[in-house]
Amino acid sequence: TKSNGRRVVLGINERYVNDLSDVRNLLECNALRCCIASSSVDYTRLAVSLTEFYSAGVVDPEELYLKRARANTGFHRTLVEIAENRPLLQCWDTIESSLTALAKINYMTLGDSLSENDLVKSHMMLLELIVSRDRGVIDKLSQHVLEAKQDSIYGLKSVGWL
């Protein structure tokens, strides 16, 4: 435990990944509810964040996986930011580095089986549903988070960390 009362993660186990995923799901789904309820939301930043998935000129696999992880986490962070709910964003800030680390492991273990186009397509579909303000997008986002959790558990097991 740190002097400010916060705890440091000393190890990762399946329960931690499940709990982290649950918190992520709560934050992002509540952010979506805020966006849907708001009369004016600027989705431009969310659309622009999709361009970060493209890795023009990145050759080193380690650099590529980190870029994809940051792009993925950035898209989801932007979703929380555009909700303009400060407490949600503060909560997001506490889990963001863990989410980025897990996303990097996901991309390392999935390797080339997940192309940039696949990443952009899955997030573009989410963006289109978000902009449509259809409440069904909450279920789609929950499914997206669940799939990321499953990828994380698979990835951690494949590198021998679970």
GROMACS .gro file of C-alpha atoms in nm:
model
  162
    1THR     CA    1   0.000   0.000   0.000
    2LYS     CA    2   0.129   0.345  -0.093
    3SER     CA    3   0.137   0.637   0.149
    4ASN     CA    4  -0.171   0.787  -0.019
    5GLY     CA    5  -0.370   0.470   0.052
    6ARG     CA    6  -0.365   0.340  -0.305
    7ARG     CA    7  -0.250  -0.012  -0.366
    8VAL     CA    8   0.005  -0.140  -0.613
    9VAL     CA    9  -0.067  -0.445  -0.829
   10LEU     CA   10   0.189  -0.708  -0.735
   11GLY     CA   11   0.053  -0.985  -0.952
   12ILE     CA   12  -0.211  -1.057  -1.209
   13ASN     CA   13  -0.454  -1.342  -1.178
   14GLU     CA   14  -0.778  -1.429  -1.352
   15ARG     CA   15  -0.988  -1.262  -1.083
   16TYR     CA   16  -0.796  -0.936  -1.134
   17VAL     CA   17  -0.862  -0.948  -1.509
   18ASN     CA   18  -1.231  -1.023  -1.447
   19ASP     CA   19  -1.262  -0.741  -1.192
   20LEU     CA   20  -1.078  -0.495  -1.416
   21SER     CA   21  -1.305  -0.588  -1.706
   22ASP     CA   22  -1.615  -0.542  -1.490
   23VAL     CA   23  -1.501  -0.195  -1.385
   24ARG     CA   24  -1.417  -0.104  -1.745
   25ASN     CA   25  -1.760  -0.223  -1.856
   26LEU     CA   26  -1.934  -0.017  -1.587
   27LEU     CA   27  -1.740   0.298  -1.673
   28GLU     CA   28  -1.778   0.275  -2.050
   29CYS     CA   29  -2.146   0.177  -2.042
   30ASN     CA   30  -2.223   0.462  -1.803
   31ALA     CA   31  -2.030   0.699  -2.029
   32LEU     CA   32  -2.247   0.579  -2.319
   33ARG     CA   33  -2.561   0.641  -2.116
   34CYS     CA   34  -2.440   0.997  -2.050
   35CYS     CA   35  -2.378   1.048  -2.423
   36ILE     CA   36  -2.718   0.910  -2.518
   37ALA     CA   37  -2.891   1.130  -2.261
   38SER     CA   38  -2.705   1.444  -2.365
   39SER     CA   39  -2.861   1.676  -2.622
   40SER     CA   40  -2.523   1.760  -2.775
   41VAL     CA   41  -2.214   1.541  -2.789
   42ASP     CA   42  -1.915   1.609  -3.011
   43TYR     CA   43  -1.824   1.270  -3.159
   44THR     CA   44  -1.546   1.416  -3.374
   45ARG     CA   45  -1.271   1.328  -3.126
   46LEU     CA   46  -1.392   0.969  -3.117
   47ALA     CA   47  -1.384   0.946  -3.495
   48VAL     CA   48  -1.037   1.101  -3.508
   49SER     CA   49  -0.909   0.850  -3.253
   50LEU     CA   50  -0.976   0.573  -3.507
   51THR     CA   51  -0.687   0.700  -3.718
   52GLU     CA   52  -0.446   0.606  -3.439
   53PHE     CA   53  -0.496   0.238  -3.524
   54TYR     CA   54  -0.303   0.277  -3.847
   55SER     CA   55   0.065   0.201  -3.800
   56ALA     CA   56   0.219   0.366  -4.104
   57GLY     CA   57   0.585   0.284  -4.113
   58VAL     CA   58   0.597   0.081  -3.790
   59VAL     CA   59   0.805  -0.231  -3.857
   60ASP     CA   60   0.917  -0.344  -3.511
   61PRO     CA   61   0.651  -0.586  -3.376
   62GLU     CA   62   0.699  -0.468  -3.016
   63GLU     CA   63   0.641  -0.107  -3.124
   64LEU     CA   64   0.342  -0.210  -3.335
   65TYR     CA   65   0.173  -0.394  -3.046
   66LEU     CA   66   0.229  -0.100  -2.813
   67LYS     CA   67   0.089   0.143  -3.074
   68ARG     CA   68  -0.222  -0.074  -3.118
   69ALA     CA   69  -0.268  -0.103  -2.741
   70ARG     CA   70  -0.243   0.273  -2.696
   71ALA     CA   71  -0.480   0.335  -2.988
   72ASN     CA   72  -0.734   0.092  -2.845
   73THR     CA   73  -0.716   0.235  -2.496
   74GLY     CA   74  -0.723   0.587  -2.641
   75PHE     CA   75  -1.046   0.519  -2.830
   76HIS     CA   76  -1.216   0.394  -2.515
   77ARG     CA   77  -1.074   0.677  -2.303
   78THR     CA   78  -1.211   0.927  -2.555
   79LEU     CA   79  -1.552   0.767  -2.516
   80VAL     CA   80  -1.536   0.832  -2.143
   81GLU     CA   81  -1.406   1.188  -2.200
   82ILE     CA   82  -1.686   1.290  -2.438
   83ALA     CA   83  -1.941   1.187  -2.175
   84GLU     CA   84  -1.821   1.491  -1.979
   85ASN     CA   85  -1.861   1.309  -1.649
   86ARG     CA   86  -1.560   1.395  -1.434
   87PRO     CA   87  -1.602   1.115  -1.176
   88LEU     CA   88  -1.618   0.854  -1.455
   89LEU     CA   89  -1.300   0.994  -1.607
   90GLN     CA   90  -1.124   0.995  -1.270
   91CYS     CA   91  -1.212   0.628  -1.226
   92TRP     CA   92  -1.092   0.556  -1.581
   93ASP     CA   93  -0.759   0.722  -1.499
   94THR     CA   94  -0.699   0.465  -1.224
   95ILE     CA   95  -0.734   0.165  -1.456
   96GLU     CA   96  -0.600   0.301  -1.787
   97SER     CA   97  -0.240   0.181  -1.750
   98SER     CA   98  -0.357  -0.172  -1.663
   99LEU     CA   99  -0.591  -0.174  -1.963
  100THR     CA  100  -0.310  -0.061  -2.194
  101ALA     CA  101  -0.080  -0.333  -2.061
  102LEU     CA  102  -0.345  -0.602  -2.111
  103ALA     CA  103  -0.423  -0.472  -2.460
  104LYS     CA  104  -0.055  -0.496  -2.551
  105ILE     CA  105  -0.048  -0.858  -2.434
  106ASN     CA  106  -0.362  -0.921  -2.641
  107TYR     CA  107  -0.199  -0.785  -2.955
  108MET     CA  108   0.126  -0.972  -2.888
  109THR     CA  109  -0.055  -1.305  -2.854
  110LEU     CA  110  -0.303  -1.244  -3.134
  111GLY     CA  111  -0.018  -1.123  -3.355
  112ASP     CA  112  -0.093  -1.076  -3.720
  113SER     CA  113  -0.426  -1.259  -3.694
  114LEU     CA  114  -0.578  -0.923  -3.600
  115SER     CA  115  -0.511  -0.669  -3.875
  116GLU     CA  116  -0.539  -0.293  -3.855
  117ASN     CA  117  -0.848  -0.312  -4.074
  118ASP     CA  118  -1.014  -0.554  -3.830
  119LEU     CA  119  -0.936  -0.319  -3.542
  120VAL     CA  120  -1.070  -0.018  -3.726
  121LYS     CA  121  -1.383  -0.206  -3.842
  122SER     CA  122  -1.476  -0.323  -3.492
  123HIS     CA  123  -1.429   0.026  -3.347
  124MET     CA  124  -1.598   0.193  -3.646
  125MET     CA  125  -1.903  -0.027  -3.587
  126LEU     CA  126  -1.908   0.089  -3.225
  127LEU     CA  127  -1.872   0.452  -3.333
  128GLU     CA  128  -2.163   0.424  -3.578
  129LEU     CA  129  -2.385   0.276  -3.310
  130ILE     CA  130  -2.277   0.539  -3.059
  131VAL     CA  131  -2.354   0.823  -3.300
  132SER     CA  132  -2.694   0.670  -3.378
  133ARG     CA  133  -2.772   0.700  -3.004
  134ASP     CA  134  -2.932   0.357  -3.013
  135ARG     CA  135  -2.945   0.214  -2.662
  136GLY     CA  136  -2.854  -0.125  -2.812
  137VAL     CA  137  -2.499   0.004  -2.841
  138ILE     CA  138  -2.460  -0.057  -2.468
  139ASP     CA  139  -2.502  -0.432  -2.525
  140LYS     CA  140  -2.256  -0.421  -2.818
  141LEU     CA  141  -2.001  -0.239  -2.606
  142SER     CA  142  -2.045  -0.489  -2.323
  143GLN     CA  143  -1.981  -0.769  -2.572
  144HIS     CA  144  -1.672  -0.587  -2.701
  145VAL     CA  145  -1.536  -0.556  -2.345
  146LEU     CA  146  -1.615  -0.923  -2.276
  147GLU     CA  147  -1.423  -1.030  -2.588
  148ALA     CA  148  -1.128  -0.815  -2.480
  149LYS     CA  149  -1.136  -0.983  -2.138
  150GLN     CA  150  -1.135  -1.327  -2.299
  151ASP     CA  151  -0.843  -1.223  -2.519
  152SER     CA  152  -0.658  -1.099  -2.211
  153ILE     CA  153  -0.706  -1.423  -2.023
  154TYR     CA  154  -0.599  -1.623  -2.329
  155GLY     CA  155  -0.296  -1.396  -2.377
  156LEU     CA  156  -0.186  -1.416  -2.016
  157LYS     CA  157  -0.221  -1.793  -2.017
  158SER     CA  158  -0.025  -1.823  -2.341
  159VAL     CA  159   0.271  -1.632  -2.197
  160GLY     CA  160   0.253  -1.832  -1.873
  161TRP     CA  161   0.137  -1.551  -1.646
  162LEU     CA  162  -0.189  -1.725  -1.548
   0.00000   0.00000   0.00000
